[in-house]
Each structure stands twice: as structure tokens, then as C-alpha cells.
CSV table of N, CA and C in Angstrom, one decimal:
chain,number,residue,atom,x,y,z
G,68,MET,N,109.1,101.8,70.2
G,68,MET,CA,109.7,102.9,69.5
G,68,MET,C,110.6,103.3,69.6
G,69,THR,N,111.3,104.0,69.0
G,69,THR,CA,112.2,104.7,69.7
G,69,THR,C,112.1,105.8,70.0
G,70,GLY,N,113.5,106.2,70.7
G,70,GLY,CA,113.0,108.2,71.7
G,70,GLY,C,112.7,109.2,70.5
G,71,ILE,N,113.3,108.9,69.6
G,71,ILE,CA,113.1,109.8,68.2
G,71,ILE,C,111.8,110.1,67.9
G,72,ASN,N,111.4,108.8,67.8
G,72,ASN,CA,110.0,108.9,67.3
G,72,ASN,C,108.8,108.6,68.6
G,73,ALA,N,109.5,108.4,69.4
G,73,ALA,CA,108.7,108.9,70.5
G,73,ALA,C,108.6,109.8,71.5
G,74,ALA,N,109.6,110.6,71.2
G,74,ALA,CA,109.6,112.5,71.4
G,74,ALA,C,108.7,113.1,70.1
G,75,LYS,N,108.5,112.4,68.9
G,75,LYS,CA,107.8,113.4,68.2
G,75,LYS,C,106.4,113.1,68.2
G,76,ARG,N,105.9,112.0,69.2
G,76,ARG,CA,104.3,111.8,69.4
G,76,ARG,C,104.8,112.2,69.9
G,77,GLU,N,104.9,112.6,71.1
G,77,GLU,CA,104.7,113.2,72.8
G,77,GLU,C,104.6,115.1,72.1
G,78,ARG,N,105.1,115.3,71.2
G,78,ARG,CA,104.9,116.3,70.6
G,78,ARG,C,103.7,117.2,69.6
G,79,THR,N,103.3,116.2,69.1
G,79,THR,CA,102.4,116.1,68.6
G,79,THR,C,100.8,115.8,69.2
G,80,VAL,N,101.4,115.5,70.0
G,80,VAL,CA,100.0,115.3,70.7
G,80,VAL,C,99.9,116.8,71.6
G,81,GLN,N,100.9,116.8,72.3
G,81,GLN,CA,101.2,118.6,73.1
G,81,GLN,C,100.6,119.3,71.9
G,82,ASP,N,100.8,119.1,70.9
G,82,ASP,CA,100.4,120.7,69.8
G,82,ASP,C,98.8,120.4,69.8
G,83,GLU,N,98.7,119.4,69.6
G,83,GLU,CA,96.9,118.6,69.3
G,83,GLU,C,96.0,119.4,70.7
G,84,HIS,N,96.9,119.5,71.9
G,84,HIS,CA,96.3,119.4,73.0
G,84,HIS,C,96.6,121.3,72.8
G,85,TRP,N,97.2,122.4,72.5
G,85,TRP,CA,97.4,123.2,73.2
G,85,TRP,C,96.0,124.1,71.9
G,86,MET,N,95.9,123.3,70.7
G,86,MET,CA,95.4,124.2,69.5
G,86,MET,C,94.0,123.7,69.9
G,87,ARG,N,93.4,122.2,70.3
G,87,ARG,CA,92.1,122.4,71.1
G,87,ARG,C,91.8,123.5,72.3
G,88,HIS,N,93.1,123.9,73.0
G,88,HIS,CA,93.1,124.9,74.0
G,88,HIS,C,92.7,126.2,73.5
G,89,VAL,N,93.1,126.6,71.9
G,89,VAL,CA,93.0,128.0,71.5
G,89,VAL,C,91.7,127.9,70.6
G,90,PHE,N,91.8,126.8,70.5
G,90,PHE,CA,90.0,126.6,69.8
G,90,PHE,C,88.7,127.1,70.8
G,91,ALA,N,89.1,126.6,71.8
G,91,ALA,CA,88.2,127.6,73.0
G,91,ALA,C,87.5,129.1,72.9
G,92,LEU,N,89.4,129.4,72.6
G,92,LEU,CA,89.8,130.9,73.1
G,92,LEU,C,89.0,131.7,72.0
G,93,ALA,N,89.1,130.5,70.7
G,93,ALA,CA,87.8,131.3,68.9
G,93,ALA,C,86.7,131.0,69.4
G,94,ASP,N,86.5,130.4,69.9
G,94,ASP,CA,84.8,130.4,70.4
G,94,ASP,C,84.5,131.2,70.8
G,95,ARG,N,84.9,131.9,71.7
G,95,ARG,CA,84.5,132.7,73.2
G,95,ARG,C,84.9,133.3,71.8
G,96,ALA,N,85.9,134.1,71.8
G,96,ALA,CA,86.0,135.1,70.2
G,96,ALA,C,84.5,135.9,69.9
G,97,GLU,N,84.2,134.5,69.0
G,97,GLU,CA,82.8,134.7,67.8
G,97,GLU,C,81.5,134.6,69.4
G,98,ARG,N,81.9,133.4,70.1
G,98,ARG,CA,80.6,134.1,70.9
G,98,ARG,C,80.4,134.5,71.5
G,99,GLU,N,80.8,135.7,72.1
G,99,GLU,CA,80.9,136.4,73.5
G,99,GLU,C,81.1,137.9,72.2
G,100,PHE,N,82.4,138.6,71.5
G,100,PHE,CA,82.0,139.3,71.3
G,100,PHE,C,82.6,139.8,69.9
G,101,ASP,N,81.3,138.7,69.0
G,101,ASP,CA,81.4,138.8,67.4
G,101,ASP,C,82.4,139.3,66.4
G,102,GLU,N,83.4,137.6,66.9
G,102,GLU,CA,84.9,139.1,66.7
G,102,GLU,C,85.2,137.3,65.4
G,103,ILE,N,86.2,137.3,64.8
G,103,ILE,CA,86.9,136.7,63.5
G,103,ILE,C,87.0,135.1,65.0
G,104,PRO,N,87.4,134.3,64.5
G,104,PRO,CA,87.3,133.0,65.7
G,104,PRO,C,88.8,132.9,65.4
G,105,VAL,N,89.7,133.0,66.1
G,105,VAL,CA,90.9,132.9,66.1
G,105,VAL,C,91.6,133.7,67.5
G,106,GLY,N,91.6,131.9,67.7
G,106,GLY,CA,92.6,133.0,69.0
G,106,GLY,C,94.0,131.5,69.4
G,107,ALA,N,95.2,132.2,69.8
G,107,ALA,CA,96.4,132.0,70.1
G,107,ALA,C,96.4,131.7,71.6
G,108,VAL,N,97.6,131.2,71.9
G,108,VAL,CA,97.8,131.2,73.7
G,108,VAL,C,100.0,131.0,73.2
G,109,VAL,N,100.7,131.9,74.3
G,109,VAL,CA,101.9,131.4,74.5
G,109,VAL,C,102.4,130.8,75.1
G,110,VAL,N,103.6,129.3,75.6
G,110,VAL,CA,103.0,128.7,76.1
G,110,VAL,C,104.8,127.9,76.5
G,111,SER,N,105.9,128.3,78.3
G,111,SER,CA,106.7,128.5,77.8
G,111,SER,C,107.1,126.4,78.1
G,112,ALA,N,109.1,127.0,78.4
G,112,ALA,CA,109.2,125.9,77.4
G,112,ALA,C,108.9,124.9,78.4
G,113,ASP,N,108.3,124.7,79.9
G,113,ASP,CA,107.9,124.2,80.7
G,113,ASP,C,106.7,123.9,80.7
G,114,GLY,N,106.1,124.6,79.5
G,114,GLY,CA,104.2,123.4,80.2
G,114,GLY,C,103.6,125.0,80.1
G,115,GLN,N,104.0,125.7,80.8
G,115,GLN,CA,102.6,126.7,81.2
G,115,GLN,C,102.9,128.1,80.9
G,116,VAL,N,101.8,128.3,80.6
G,116,VAL,CA,100.8,129.6,80.0
G,116,VAL,C,101.1,130.5,80.3
G,117,LEU,N,101.4,130.8,79.1
G,117,LEU,CA,102.1,132.3,79.9
G,117,LEU,C,101.2,133.8,79.5
G,118,GLY,N,100.7,133.2,78.4
G,118,GLY,CA,99.6,134.3,77.9
G,118,GLY,C,98.6,133.5,76.5
G,119,GLU,N,97.6,134.4,77.1
G,119,GLU,CA,96.6,134.1,75.6
G,119,GLU,C,95.3,134.9,75.5
G,120,GLY,N,94.7,134.6,74.5
G,120,GLY,CA,94.2,135.3,73.8
G,120,GLY,C,93.3,135.2,72.5
G,121,TRP,N,92.2,136.1,72.2
G,121,TRP,CA,91.4,136.0,70.8
G,121,TRP,C,92.0,137.8,70.4
G,122,ASN,N,91.1,138.1,68.8
G,122,ASN,CA,90.7,138.6,68.2
G,122,ASN,C,90.0,139.3,68.9
G,123,ARG,N,90.8,141.3,69.0
G,123,ARG,CA,90.0,141.9,69.4
G,123,ARG,C,89.6,143.3,68.8
G,124,ASN,N,90.3,143.0,67.6
G,124,ASN,CA,90.4,144.0,66.6
G,124,ASN,C,89.0,145.0,66.8
G,125,ILE,N,87.7,144.2,66.2
G,125,ILE,CA,86.5,144.5,66.4
G,125,ILE,C,86.5,145.8,67.8
G,126,ALA,N,86.3,144.6,68.5
G,126,ALA,CA,85.4,144.8,70.1
G,126,ALA,C,87.1,146.5,70.5
G,127,GLU,N,88.1,146.0,70.4
G,127,GLU,CA,88.6,147.2,70.7
G,127,GLU,C,89.2,148.9,69.3
G,128,HIS,N,88.2,148.1,68.3
G,128,HIS,CA,88.7,149.1,67.2
G,128,HIS,C,90.2,149.9,67.4
G,129,ASP,N,91.6,148.3,67.3
G,129,ASP,CA,92.5,148.4,67.9
G,129,ASP,C,93.1,146.9,65.9
G,130,PRO,N,93.7,147.4,65.0
G,130,PRO,CA,93.8,146.7,64.4
G,130,PRO,C,95.3,145.6,64.2
G,131,SER,N,95.7,146.2,65.7
G,131,SER,CA,96.8,145.6,65.7
G,131,SER,C,96.8,144.5,66.9
G,132,ALA,N,95.3,144.0,67.1
G,132,ALA,CA,94.7,143.4,69.0
G,132,ALA,C,94.4,142.4,67.9
G,133,HIS,N,94.9,141.1,67.1
G,133,HIS,CA,95.6,140.1,66.8
G,133,HIS,C,95.8,138.8,68.2
G,134,ALA,N,94.7,138.0,67.9
G,134,ALA,CA,95.1,137.0,69.3
G,134,ALA,C,96.3,136.5,69.1
G,135,GLU,N,97.2,136.6,68.0
G,135,GLU,CA,98.2,136.3,68.6
G,135,GLU,C,99.1,137.8,69.5
G,136,ILE,N,98.6,138.6,68.4
G,136,ILE,CA,99.2,140.1,69.5
G,136,ILE,C,98.8,139.9,71.0
G,137,VAL,N,97.9,140.3,71.6
G,137,VAL,CA,96.8,140.0,72.4
G,137,VAL,C,97.3,138.8,73.9
G,138,ALA,N,98.0,138.1,73.0
G,138,ALA,CA,98.6,137.1,73.5
G,138,ALA,C,99.9,137.2,74.1
G,139,MET,N,100.9,137.5,73.2
G,139,MET,CA,101.8,137.4,73.3
G,139,MET,C,102.3,139.4,74.1
G,140,ARG,N,101.0,140.1,74.7
G,140,ARG,CA,101.2,140.9,74.9
G,140,ARG,C,101.3,140.6,76.6
G,141,GLU,N,100.0,139.5,76.1
G,141,GLU,CA,99.9,138.8,78.1
G,141,GLU,C,101.5,138.3,78.9
G,142,ALA,N,102.1,137.9,77.9
G,142,ALA,CA,103.3,136.8,78.1
G,142,ALA,C,103.7,138.1,79.0
G,143,GLY,N,104.1,139.2,77.5
G,143,GLY,CA,105.2,139.8,78.5
G,143,GLY,C,105.4,140.7,79.6
G,144,ARG,N,103.7,140.8,80.0
G,144,ARG,CA,103.6,141.6,81.4
G,144,ARG,C,104.0,140.6,82.0
G,145,ARG,N,103.7,138.9,82.2
G,145,ARG,CA,103.6,138.1,82.6
G,145,ARG,C,104.7,137.8,83.7
G,146,LEU,N,105.9,137.5,82.0
G,146,LEU,CA,107.8,137.6,82.2
G,146,LEU,C,107.7,138.9,83.1
G,147,GLY,N,107.7,140.2,82.4
G,147,GLY,CA,108.7,141.1,82.4
G,147,GLY,C,109.3,141.8,81.9
G,148,ASN,N,108.8,140.9,80.5
G,148,ASN,CA,110.5,141.0,79.0
G,148,ASN,C,109.5,141.0,78.2
G,149,HIS,N,109.9,141.8,77.1
G,149,HIS,CA,109.9,141.6,76.0
G,149,HIS,C,109.3,140.6,75.6
G,150,ARG,N,111.1,139.8,75.6
G,150,ARG,CA,111.2,139.1,74.9
G,150,ARG,C,110.7,137.5,75.5
G,151,LEU,N,110.4,136.4,74.7
G,151,LEU,CA,109.5,135.6,74.7
G,151,LEU,C,111.0,133.8,74.6
G,152,VAL,N,111.8,134.0,75.4
G,152,VAL,CA,112.4,133.8,74.7
G,152,VAL,C,111.9,131.5,75.0
G,153,GLY,N,112.4,130.7,73.9
G,153,GLY,CA,112.1,129.2,74.3
G,153,GLY,C,110.3,129.0,74.5
G,154,ALA,N,109.5,130.0,74.1
G,154,ALA,CA,107.9,130.0,74.1
G,154,ALA,C,107.6,129.6,72.7
G,155,THR,N,106.6,129.3,73.3
G,155,THR,CA,106.2,129.0,71.8
G,155,THR,C,104.8,129.0,71.7
G,156,LEU,N,104.2,129.1,70.6
G,156,LEU,CA,102.8,130.4,70.5
G,156,LEU,C,101.5,129.0,69.2
G,157,TYR,N,101.0,129.2,69.8
G,157,TYR,CA,100.0,128.4,69.5
G,157,TYR,C,98.7,129.1,68.9
G,158,VAL,N,98.4,129.2,67.9
G,158,VAL,CA,97.4,129.9,67.0
G,158,VAL,C,96.2,128.9,65.7
G,159,THR,N,94.9,129.3,65.5
G,159,THR,CA,94.2,128.9,65.4
G,159,THR,C,94.8,129.4,63.4
G,160,LEU,N,95.5,130.2,63.1
G,160,LEU,CA,95.1,130.8,61.7
G,160,LEU,C,96.8,130.8,62.0
G,161,GLU,N,97.4,131.1,59.9
G,161,GLU,CA,98.7,130.7,60.1
G,161,GLU,C,98.3,132.0,60.0
G,162,PRO,N,99.8,133.1,61.1
G,162,PRO,CA,99.6,134.7,61.1
G,162,PRO,C,100.3,135.2,59.9
G,163,CYS,N,99.9,136.1,59.6
G,163,CYS,CA,100.2,138.0,59.1
G,163,CYS,C,101.3,138.6,59.6
G,164,ALA,N,101.5,138.8,58.4
G,164,ALA,CA,103.2,140.2,58.5
G,164,ALA,C,102.9,140.8,60.3
G,165,MET,N,102.2,141.3,60.5
G,165,MET,CA,102.3,141.8,61.4
G,165,MET,C,102.9,141.3,62.7
G,166,CYS,N,101.8,140.0,62.5
G,166,CYS,CA,102.2,138.7,63.9
G,166,CYS,C,103.4,138.3,63.5
G,167,ALA,N,103.9,137.9,62.6
G,167,ALA,CA,104.8,137.3,61.7
G,167,ALA,C,106.1,138.2,62.8
G,168,MET,N,106.1,139.3,62.5
G,168,MET,CA,106.9,139.7,62.9
G,168,MET,C,107.4,140.2,64.5
G,169,ALA,N,106.2,140.1,64.9
G,169,ALA,CA,106.5,140.4,66.4
G,169,ALA,C,106.7,139.5,67.2
G,170,MET,N,106.5,137.9,66.3
G,170,MET,CA,107.2,136.3,66.9
G,170,MET,C,108.5,136.6,66.7
G,171,VAL,N,109.4,137.3,66.0
G,171,VAL,CA,110.6,137.4,65.7
G,171,VAL,C,111.3,138.4,67.0
G,172,HIS,N,110.7,139.5,66.6
G,172,HIS,CA,111.2,140.6,67.6
G,172,HIS,C,110.8,140.3,69.0
G,173,ALA,N,110.1,139.1,69.5
G,173,ALA,CA,109.7,138.9,70.9
G,173,ALA,C,111.0,137.4,70.8
G,174,ARG,N,111.2,137.3,70.0
G,174,ARG,CA,112.0,135.6,70.0
G,174,ARG,C,111.4,134.3,70.6
G,175,VAL,N,110.1,134.4,70.1
G,175,VAL,CA,109.9,133.4,69.9
G,175,VAL,C,110.3,132.2,69.3
G,176,ALA,N,110.1,130.7,70.1
G,176,ALA,CA,111.2,129.8,70.0
G,176,ALA,C,110.3,129.1,68.7
G,177,ARG,N,108.8,128.9,68.9
G,177,ARG,CA,108.6,127.7,67.7
G,177,ARG,C,107.2,128.6,67.7
G,178,LEU,N,106.4,128.2,66.8
G,178,LEU,CA,104.7,129.1,65.9
G,178,LEU,C,104.5,127.6,65.5
G,179,VAL,N,103.6,127.3,66.2
G,179,VAL,CA,102.3,125.9,65.7
G,179,VAL,C,101.0,126.7,65.4
G,180,PHE,N,100.5,126.3,64.1
G,180,PHE,CA,98.9,127.2,64.0
G,180,PHE,C,98.5,125.9,63.2
G,181,GLY,N,96.8,126.0,63.3
G,181,GLY,CA,96.2,124.9,62.4
G,181,GLY,C,95.7,125.3,61.1
G,182,ALA,N,94.6,126.4,60.8
G,182,ALA,CA,94.8,126.5,59.3
G,182,ALA,C,96.1,127.6,57.9
G,183,ALA,N,96.2,127.4,57.1
G,183,ALA,CA,97.0,127.9,56.7
G,183,ALA,C,96.3,129.0,55.8
G,184,ASP,N,97.1,130.3,56.3
G,184,ASP,CA,96.1,131.2,55.0
G,184,ASP,C,96.7,131.8,53.9
G,185,PRO,N,96.0,131.1,52.6
G,185,PRO,CA,96.4,131.1,50.9
G,185,PRO,C,96.0,133.0,51.2
G,186,LYS,N,95.6,134.0,51.8
G,186,LYS,CA,95.9,135.7,51.4
G,186,LYS,C,96.7,135.6,52.1
G,187,THR,N,97.1,136.4,53.8
G,187,THR,CA,98.2,136.6,54.4
G,187,THR,C,99.0,136.1,55.4
G,188,GLY,N,98.6,135.1,54.9
G,188,GLY,CA,99.2,134.1,55.6
G,188,GLY,C,101.0,134.2,56.2
G,189,ALA,N,102.0,134.3,56.6
G,189,ALA,CA,103.0,134.7,56.2
G,189,ALA,C,104.4,134.3,57.1
G,190,CYS,N,104.0,133.5,57.4
G,190,CYS,CA,105.1,132.1,57.8
G,190,CYS,C,105.1,130.2,57.2
G,191,GLY,N,105.0,130.1,55.4
G,191,GLY,CA,105.1,130.0,55.0
G,191,GLY,C,103.8,129.8,53.3
G,192,SER,N,102.6,130.3,54.1
G,192,SER,CA,101.9,130.1,53.1
G,192,SER,C,102.1,131.8,51.9
G,193,VAL,N,102.3,132.6,52.1
G,193,VAL,CA,102.0,133.8,50.5
G,193,VAL,C,103.7,134.2,51.1
G,194,PHE,N,103.7,134.4,52.6
G,194,PHE,CA,105.5,135.1,52.8
G,194,PHE,C,105.6,134.5,53.8
G,195,ASP,N,106.8,134.3,53.6
G,195,ASP,CA,107.5,133.3,55.2
G,195,ASP,C,109.0,134.1,55.9
G,196,LEU,N,108.0,135.0,56.4
G,196,LEU,CA,109.3,136.3,57.4
G,196,LEU,C,109.5,135.3,58.4
G,197,VAL,N,109.0,134.8,59.1
G,197,VAL,CA,109.3,134.1,60.3
G,197,VAL,C,111.3,133.2,59.8
G,198,ALA,N,111.2,132.7,58.3
G,198,ALA,CA,112.7,132.3,58.2
G,198,ALA,C,113.8,132.7,58.0
G,199,ASP,N,113.0,134.0,57.0
G,199,ASP,CA,113.8,134.8,56.4
G,199,ASP,C,114.6,135.4,57.2
G,200,PRO,N,116.2,134.9,56.0
G,200,PRO,CA,118.1,134.7,56.6
G,200,PRO,C,118.4,135.9,56.9
G,201,ARG,N,117.5,137.3,56.5
G,201,ARG,CA,117.9,138.2,57.3
G,201,ARG,C,117.6,139.0,58.3
G,202,HIS,N,117.2,138.3,59.5
G,202,HIS,CA,116.6,138.3,60.1
G,202,HIS,C,117.8,137.8,61.1
G,203,ASN,N,118.2,138.2,62.6
G,203,ASN,CA,118.6,137.3,63.6
G,203,ASN,C,118.0,136.8,63.9
G,204,HIS,N,116.8,136.3,64.1
G,204,HIS,CA,116.2,135.3,65.3
G,204,HIS,C,115.5,134.1,64.1
G,205,HIS,N,115.2,132.9,64.0
G,205,HIS,CA,114.2,132.4,63.0
G,205,HIS,C,113.3,131.8,63.6
G,206,VAL,N,112.4,131.5,63.8
G,206,VAL,CA,111.1,130.9,64.4
G,206,VAL,C,110.8,129.4,63.9
G,207,GLU,N,110.9,128.4,64.8
G,207,GLU,CA,110.2,127.5,64.1
G,207,GLU,C,108.7,127.2,63.7
G,208,VAL,N,108.8,126.5,63.0
G,208,VAL,CA,107.0,126.8,62.7
G,208,VAL,C,106.5,125.2,61.8
G,209,THR,N,105.1,124.4,63.0
G,209,THR,CA,104.6,123.5,62.4
G,209,THR,C,103.4,124.3,62.2
G,210,GLY,N,102.5,124.1,60.7
G,210,GLY,CA,101.6,124.3,60.3
G,210,GLY,C,101.1,123.3,59.7
G,211,GLY,N,99.2,123.1,60.0
G,211,GLY,CA,98.7,122.5,60.1
G,211,GLY,C,98.3,121.2,61.0
G,212,VAL,N,98.2,121.2,61.7
G,212,VAL,CA,97.9,121.0,63.5
G,212,VAL,C,96.3,121.1,63.3
G,213,LEU,N,95.7,120.2,63.4
G,213,LEU,CA,94.1,119.9,63.1
G,213,LEU,C,93.9,121.0,62.4
G,214,GLY,N,94.5,121.6,60.7
G,214,GLY,CA,94.3,122.4,60.2
G,214,GLY,C,92.7,121.9,59.8
G,215,GLU,N,93.0,120.7,59.2
G,215,GLU,CA,90.9,121.1,58.5
G,215,GLU,C,90.1,121.8,59.6
G,216,GLU,N,90.6,121.0,60.2
G,216,GLU,CA,89.2,121.8,61.3
G,216,GLU,C,89.3,122.8,61.6
G,217,ALA,N,90.9,123.8,61.8
G,217,ALA,CA,90.6,124.9,62.3
G,217,ALA,C,89.9,126.1,60.9
G,218,GLY,N,90.6,125.6,59.5
G,218,GLY,CA,89.5,125.8,58.0
G,218,GLY,C,88.4,126.2,58.3
G,219,ARG,N,88.0,125.0,58.3
G,219,ARG,CA,86.5,124.7,59.0
G,219,ARG,C,86.0,125.3,59.4
G,220,ARG,N,86.4,126.0,61.1
G,220,ARG,CA,85.9,126.6,62.0
G,220,ARG,C,85.6,128.0,61.5
G,221,LEU,N,86.8,128.5,60.1
G,221,LEU,CA,87.0,130.0,60.6
G,221,LEU,C,85.7,130.2,58.5
G,222,SER,N,85.7,129.0,57.4
G,222,SER,CA,84.7,129.6,57.1
G,222,SER,C,83.2,129.2,57.2
G,223,ASN,N,83.3,128.0,58.2
G,223,ASN,CA,81.9,128.8,58.6
G,223,ASN,C,81.5,130.0,59.4
G,224,TYR,N,82.4,131.0,60.1
G,224,TYR,CA,81.6,131.8,60.6
G,224,TYR,C,81.8,132.4,58.8
G,225,PHE,N,82.6,133.1,58.7
G,225,PHE,CA,82.2,133.3,57.3
G,225,PHE,C,81.1,132.4,56.2
G,226,ARG,N,80.5,132.0,56.1
G,226,ARG,CA,79.5,131.5,55.2
G,226,ARG,C,78.1,131.9,56.6
G,227,ALA,N,78.7,131.8,58.3
G,227,ALA,CA,77.3,132.6,59.0
G,227,ALA,C,76.9,133.7,58.5
G,228,LYS,N,77.9,134.8,58.6
G,228,LYS,CA,78.2,136.1,58.0
G,228,LYS,C,77.2,136.3,57.1
G,229,ARG,N,77.7,135.7,55.9
G,229,ARG,CA,76.8,135.7,53.9
G,229,ARG,C,75.0,134.6,54.7
G,230,GLY,N,75.1,134.1,55.6
G,230,GLY,CA,73.8,133.3,55.4
G,230,GLY,C,73.5,132.7,54.9
G,231,ARG,N,75.0,131.4,54.6
G,231,ARG,CA,74.7,130.5,54.0
G,231,ARG,C,75.3,129.1,54.5
G,232,PRO,N,74.8,128.5,54.7
G,232,PRO,CA,75.3,126.9,55.9
G,232,PRO,C,75.8,126.5,56.3
G,233,PRO,N,76.3,125.8,56.7
G,233,PRO,CA,77.9,125.8,57.6
G,233,PRO,C,78.4,124.3,56.6
G,234,LEU,N,79.5,124.3,56.7
G,234,LEU,CA,80.1,122.9,56.3
G,234,LEU,C,79.5,121.8,56.5
């Protein structure tokens, strides 16, 4: 295996590891708070967790308390800085416009998400705010990591709310 292929494989393994971590956070959101099961974690360039979170907008009566925002707020407090330079944000669902622009402002280096969001996705599905050439920072995006599982988890949450069997 060439060095490039080995590095790509290692990145895939890391991405899947962190995606499983955010699945656990999403499960906690649903189980403990009856929130839409979205989880997020901010990881430093050297692999340290800087912040993590899950949707809290229902429990906290806060429309901005999406998993990504909660995780970035914690990371900023931990670093003592509003900039998250070099960090990767992992999240189960493609971020919305609010979360996408927060990543741009925070200078997040990379975004990895599970399921695409065909209704409000702002990182390639409906909009692509993180790559807009008018911004002075662009976020590298890797979507679809364990995407089928991420999508199924979200679909099953909403199916349960409607009294329908899981997929």
C-alpha cells in the first residue's frame, strides 16, 4: 500500500471511529432528553476531544442549541478561544446554515458528517456555505461517513414519533 493510500485509509478509520462516538451522543440526546438524535464532537489536530454535544434546543428552549453549536461552544471554552483552528467537527447530520456559518467563523478546518440533509443541509446538499468563495475561510468537507446508518437512526426517531415501525 502506498503512503497516500495508507494515509487515506487511516483517515477513514479515524472518521468512522469518531462517527460512532457521535452516534453515542445522539443516542443520549434521544434517550435522556427526547431530543432529535444528532450528536457532534470537535477533535483537535492531534486527536484530542475539545468539545462534544447533542441537540439541546428543545430541552433548553434555545433554537441555536444544535449539537454542532453546543460542541463548538465547549471547545471554545476549553481552548479559551473562539477560533478552532486545525480542528475537525464530526456530526451525525449535515449541518444547517447556522451551524455551517459558525464553523466558518470558528475556522474549523474540517467537517465530517454522516447523513446528508436534503431539506436544510448547508454543506453541499441544499447550500454549500462552507465552500462559498466569498468567505475568507473554507472548511474541508467529507460527507456520508456511515451515512446509511446515520440516516436510518434519524428516520427511525421520526417514525417512532409517528407510531410507525423502525426501518
